[in-house]
Amino acid sequence: MRTALSTVLLDAPRAAAIWLGLLGVVTLAIAGLLLRPQLFRFDAGARIREAALPSRSERTELRRDQERWAEEVAVAASRAEATARHRREEWLTAQDEAEQSWRAYEAAEANVRRLADAAAMPLPQTDRTPAEYADRERWLHRAALAAYWRRELSVEQLSDVFAHRGWDPRLHPVEQELVLRRAVRDHLFAQQRAAREREQLAWRAAELATAAARSLRAEAARALLPVVEEPDSVLPLTAPGAAEQTREIPAVVVGRAPAAAY
């Protein structure tokens, strides 16, 4: 009994020191928890956010890809702007051609009206001889050929004149010139319509090219902007007051709307 008691008494200070040490560690842990509780708090959202967000090397690679993409879009935007300028020049050229064709048509219409007034007057009488008819035919051919070289008649119209398809070379020169001026007017009107259609197509092409260049330039500007990281959690979290807000929504009474009495 004395030996056991002496052994216990000898180990008592050591056990007391151990218990005091454990008590001190527990006291420090409790004090730290009370003073700075965020150190011991387990934030699942923060851990998930850190795992979901890219690392520094991944962000660097993403930034390089973004800069490379911005350069490619900038080059495409420059080419699109050059194409838009070219399309605009084509549209301006087509617009000038349409205006010139319209002025030519107006001049031809004025000539037709002038000759129509002259043809309404009594025509001078000439001998209806084979020589006179031959002279009228030669005059018609020379006048039609001159109009063709001025681009006032088409090849088909000129061939019709020489083949006498729809043309009477025996008419008086005043009447022949009126018929010729009407043919010139019709041809210039067809040219004016074609020029107007080309002008409209060129305008649409210029508008599309301008819109494409503007879109690519905006995309290049967006690509040069730095990537903004969201500070909040990447997981959708329900707000604490969401459930309370749903309870405050008034109920809608379903029924027939009151009809106005007349």
CSV table of C-alpha atoms in Angstrom, one decimal, residues 6-214:
chain,number,residue,atom,x,y,z
A,6,SER,CA,4.2,6.6,-3.1
A,7,THR,CA,4.0,5.9,-6.8
A,8,VAL,CA,0.7,7.8,-7.2
A,9,LEU,CA,2.1,10.7,-5.2
A,10,LEU,CA,5.2,10.8,-7.4
A,11,ASP,CA,3.0,10.8,-10.7
A,12,ALA,CA,0.5,13.3,-9.4
A,13,PRO,CA,2.5,16.4,-10.4
A,14,ARG,CA,3.1,15.1,-13.8
A,15,ALA,CA,-0.7,14.3,-14.3
A,16,ALA,CA,-1.6,17.7,-13.0
A,17,ALA,CA,0.8,19.3,-15.5
A,18,ILE,CA,-0.8,17.4,-18.3
A,19,TRP,CA,-4.3,18.3,-17.2
A,20,LEU,CA,-3.3,21.9,-16.8
A,21,GLY,CA,-1.8,21.9,-20.3
A,22,LEU,CA,-5.0,20.4,-21.8
A,23,LEU,CA,-7.1,22.9,-19.9
A,24,GLY,CA,-4.9,25.8,-21.3
A,25,VAL,CA,-5.3,24.6,-24.9
A,26,VAL,CA,-9.1,24.3,-24.5
A,27,THR,CA,-9.1,27.8,-22.9
A,28,LEU,CA,-7.1,29.3,-25.8
A,29,ALA,CA,-9.4,27.6,-28.3
A,30,ILE,CA,-12.5,28.9,-26.6
A,31,ALA,CA,-11.0,32.4,-26.3
A,32,GLY,CA,-10.1,32.4,-30.0
A,33,LEU,CA,-13.5,31.2,-31.0
A,34,LEU,CA,-15.1,34.0,-28.9
A,35,LEU,CA,-12.8,36.7,-30.2
A,36,ARG,CA,-12.5,35.7,-33.9
A,37,PRO,CA,-15.2,33.2,-34.8
A,38,GLN,CA,-14.7,33.6,-38.5
A,39,LEU,CA,-11.4,31.6,-38.2
A,40,PHE,CA,-13.3,28.5,-37.1
A,41,ARG,CA,-16.4,29.0,-39.3
A,42,PHE,CA,-16.8,26.5,-42.2
A,43,ASP,CA,-18.0,28.5,-45.3
A,44,ALA,CA,-19.3,25.9,-47.8
A,45,GLY,CA,-20.1,28.6,-50.4
A,46,ALA,CA,-16.6,30.1,-50.2
A,47,ARG,CA,-15.0,26.6,-50.6
A,48,ILE,CA,-17.2,25.9,-53.6
A,49,ARG,CA,-16.5,29.3,-55.1
A,50,GLU,CA,-12.8,28.8,-54.7
A,51,ALA,CA,-13.0,25.4,-56.4
A,52,ALA,CA,-15.2,26.7,-59.2
A,53,LEU,CA,-13.2,29.8,-60.1
A,54,PRO,CA,-10.2,29.4,-62.4
A,55,SER,CA,-6.7,29.4,-60.9
A,56,ARG,CA,-4.1,32.1,-61.6
A,57,SER,CA,-2.5,30.1,-64.5
A,58,GLU,CA,-6.0,29.5,-66.0
A,59,ARG,CA,-6.8,33.2,-65.7
A,60,THR,CA,-3.5,34.0,-67.5
A,61,GLU,CA,-4.3,31.6,-70.3
A,62,LEU,CA,-7.8,33.0,-70.6
A,63,ARG,CA,-6.4,36.5,-70.8
A,64,ARG,CA,-4.1,35.4,-73.6
A,65,ASP,CA,-6.9,33.8,-75.5
A,66,GLN,CA,-9.0,37.0,-75.0
A,67,GLU,CA,-6.2,39.2,-76.3
A,68,ARG,CA,-5.7,36.9,-79.3
A,69,TRP,CA,-9.4,36.9,-80.0
A,70,ALA,CA,-9.4,40.7,-79.7
A,71,GLU,CA,-6.6,41.0,-82.3
A,72,GLU,CA,-8.5,38.7,-84.7
A,73,VAL,CA,-11.7,40.6,-84.3
A,74,ALA,CA,-9.8,43.9,-84.8
A,75,VAL,CA,-8.3,42.7,-88.1
A,76,ALA,CA,-11.7,41.5,-89.2
A,77,ALA,CA,-13.2,44.8,-88.3
A,78,SER,CA,-10.6,46.7,-90.3
A,79,ARG,CA,-11.3,44.5,-93.3
A,80,ALA,CA,-15.0,45.0,-92.9
A,81,GLU,CA,-14.5,48.8,-92.7
A,82,ALA,CA,-12.5,48.7,-95.9
A,83,THR,CA,-15.3,46.7,-97.5
A,84,ALA,CA,-17.9,49.2,-96.3
A,85,ARG,CA,-15.9,52.1,-97.8
A,86,HIS,CA,-15.7,50.2,-101.1
A,87,ARG,CA,-19.4,49.5,-101.0
A,88,ARG,CA,-20.2,53.1,-100.3
A,89,GLU,CA,-18.1,54.2,-103.3
A,90,GLU,CA,-19.9,51.8,-105.5
A,91,TRP,CA,-23.2,53.1,-104.2
A,92,LEU,CA,-22.2,56.7,-104.9
A,93,THR,CA,-21.2,55.7,-108.4
A,94,ALA,CA,-24.5,53.9,-109.0
A,95,GLN,CA,-26.3,56.9,-107.7
A,96,ASP,CA,-24.5,59.2,-110.1
A,97,GLU,CA,-25.4,56.8,-113.0
A,98,ALA,CA,-29.0,56.7,-111.9
A,99,GLU,CA,-29.2,60.5,-111.9
A,100,GLN,CA,-27.5,60.8,-115.3
A,101,SER,CA,-29.9,58.2,-116.8
A,102,TRP,CA,-32.8,60.1,-115.3
A,103,ARG,CA,-31.6,63.4,-116.9
A,104,ALA,CA,-31.1,61.7,-120.2
A,105,TYR,CA,-34.7,60.2,-120.0
A,106,GLU,CA,-36.1,63.6,-119.2
A,107,ALA,CA,-34.3,65.2,-122.2
A,108,ALA,CA,-35.6,62.4,-124.5
A,109,GLU,CA,-39.2,62.9,-123.2
A,110,ALA,CA,-38.9,66.6,-123.9
A,111,ASN,CA,-37.8,65.8,-127.5
A,112,VAL,CA,-40.7,63.5,-128.0
A,113,ARG,CA,-43.2,66.2,-126.8
A,114,ARG,CA,-41.5,68.8,-129.1
A,115,LEU,CA,-41.6,66.5,-132.1
A,116,ALA,CA,-45.2,65.4,-131.4
A,117,ASP,CA,-46.3,69.0,-131.5
A,118,ALA,CA,-44.3,69.5,-134.8
A,119,ALA,CA,-45.9,66.3,-136.3
A,120,ALA,CA,-49.4,67.6,-135.5
A,121,MET,CA,-48.8,70.4,-138.0
A,122,PRO,CA,-49.4,69.8,-141.7
A,123,LEU,CA,-46.4,68.0,-143.3
A,124,PRO,CA,-44.8,69.3,-146.5
A,125,GLN,CA,-45.8,67.4,-149.5
A,126,THR,CA,-43.1,65.5,-151.4
A,127,ASP,CA,-43.1,63.3,-154.5
A,128,ARG,CA,-43.8,59.7,-153.6
A,129,THR,CA,-41.1,58.2,-155.9
A,130,PRO,CA,-38.8,55.3,-155.4
A,131,ALA,CA,-35.9,57.8,-155.0
A,132,GLU,CA,-37.8,59.7,-152.3
A,133,TYR,CA,-38.5,56.4,-150.4
A,134,ALA,CA,-34.8,55.4,-150.8
A,135,ASP,CA,-33.7,58.7,-149.3
A,136,ARG,CA,-36.2,58.3,-146.4
A,137,GLU,CA,-34.8,54.8,-145.8
A,138,ARG,CA,-31.2,56.0,-145.8
A,139,TRP,CA,-32.1,58.9,-143.5
A,140,LEU,CA,-33.7,56.4,-141.1
A,141,HIS,CA,-30.7,54.1,-141.1
A,142,ARG,CA,-28.2,56.9,-140.5
A,143,ALA,CA,-30.3,58.4,-137.7
A,144,ALA,CA,-30.8,55.0,-136.0
A,145,LEU,CA,-27.1,54.3,-136.3
A,146,ALA,CA,-26.1,57.6,-134.9
A,147,ALA,CA,-28.5,57.1,-132.0
A,148,TYR,CA,-26.9,53.6,-131.4
A,149,TRP,CA,-23.4,55.1,-131.2
A,150,ARG,CA,-24.8,57.6,-128.7
A,151,ARG,CA,-26.0,54.6,-126.7
A,152,GLU,CA,-29.6,55.8,-127.1
A,153,LEU,CA,-30.7,52.6,-128.9
A,154,SER,CA,-29.9,48.9,-128.1
A,155,VAL,CA,-28.5,46.4,-130.6
A,156,GLU,CA,-32.0,44.7,-130.8
A,157,GLN,CA,-33.6,48.0,-131.7
A,158,LEU,CA,-31.0,48.8,-134.3
A,159,SER,CA,-31.4,45.4,-135.9
A,160,ASP,CA,-35.2,45.9,-136.0
A,161,VAL,CA,-34.6,49.2,-137.8
A,162,PHE,CA,-32.4,47.6,-140.5
A,163,ALA,CA,-34.7,44.6,-140.8
A,164,HIS,CA,-37.8,46.9,-140.9
A,165,ARG,CA,-39.4,45.0,-138.0
A,166,GLY,CA,-41.9,47.5,-136.7
A,167,TRP,CA,-40.4,50.4,-138.7
A,168,ASP,CA,-41.8,51.9,-141.9
A,169,PRO,CA,-39.0,53.6,-143.9
A,170,ARG,CA,-41.6,55.1,-146.2
A,171,LEU,CA,-42.8,57.6,-143.6
A,172,HIS,CA,-42.0,61.3,-143.7
A,173,PRO,CA,-38.7,62.2,-142.0
A,174,VAL,CA,-40.6,64.2,-139.4
A,175,GLU,CA,-42.7,61.1,-138.6
A,176,GLN,CA,-39.7,58.8,-138.7
A,177,GLU,CA,-37.8,61.1,-136.3
A,178,LEU,CA,-40.8,61.1,-133.9
A,179,VAL,CA,-40.9,57.2,-134.0
A,180,LEU,CA,-37.1,57.2,-133.5
A,181,ARG,CA,-37.3,59.6,-130.5
A,182,ARG,CA,-40.0,57.5,-128.9
A,183,ALA,CA,-37.8,54.4,-129.3
A,184,VAL,CA,-34.9,56.3,-127.8
A,185,ARG,CA,-37.1,57.4,-124.9
A,186,ASP,CA,-38.3,53.9,-124.2
A,187,HIS,CA,-34.7,52.6,-124.2
A,188,LEU,CA,-33.5,55.4,-121.9
A,189,PHE,CA,-36.4,54.7,-119.6
A,190,ALA,CA,-35.4,51.0,-119.4
A,191,GLN,CA,-31.8,52.1,-118.7
A,192,GLN,CA,-33.0,54.5,-116.0
A,193,ARG,CA,-35.0,51.7,-114.2
A,194,ALA,CA,-32.0,49.4,-114.4
A,195,ALA,CA,-29.7,52.0,-113.0
A,196,ARG,CA,-32.2,52.7,-110.2
A,197,GLU,CA,-32.3,49.1,-109.3
A,198,ARG,CA,-28.5,48.9,-109.3
A,199,GLU,CA,-28.4,51.9,-107.1
A,200,GLN,CA,-30.8,50.4,-104.6
A,201,LEU,CA,-28.9,47.1,-104.5
A,202,ALA,CA,-25.6,49.0,-104.0
A,203,TRP,CA,-27.2,51.0,-101.2
A,204,ARG,CA,-28.4,47.8,-99.4
A,205,ALA,CA,-24.9,46.2,-99.8
A,206,ALA,CA,-23.3,49.4,-98.4
A,207,GLU,CA,-25.7,49.4,-95.4
A,208,LEU,CA,-25.1,45.7,-94.7
A,209,ALA,CA,-21.3,46.2,-94.9
A,210,THR,CA,-21.5,49.2,-92.6
A,211,ALA,CA,-23.6,47.3,-90.0
A,212,ALA,CA,-21.1,44.4,-90.2
A,213,ALA,CA,-18.2,46.7,-89.6
A,214,ARG,CA,-19.9,48.4,-86.7
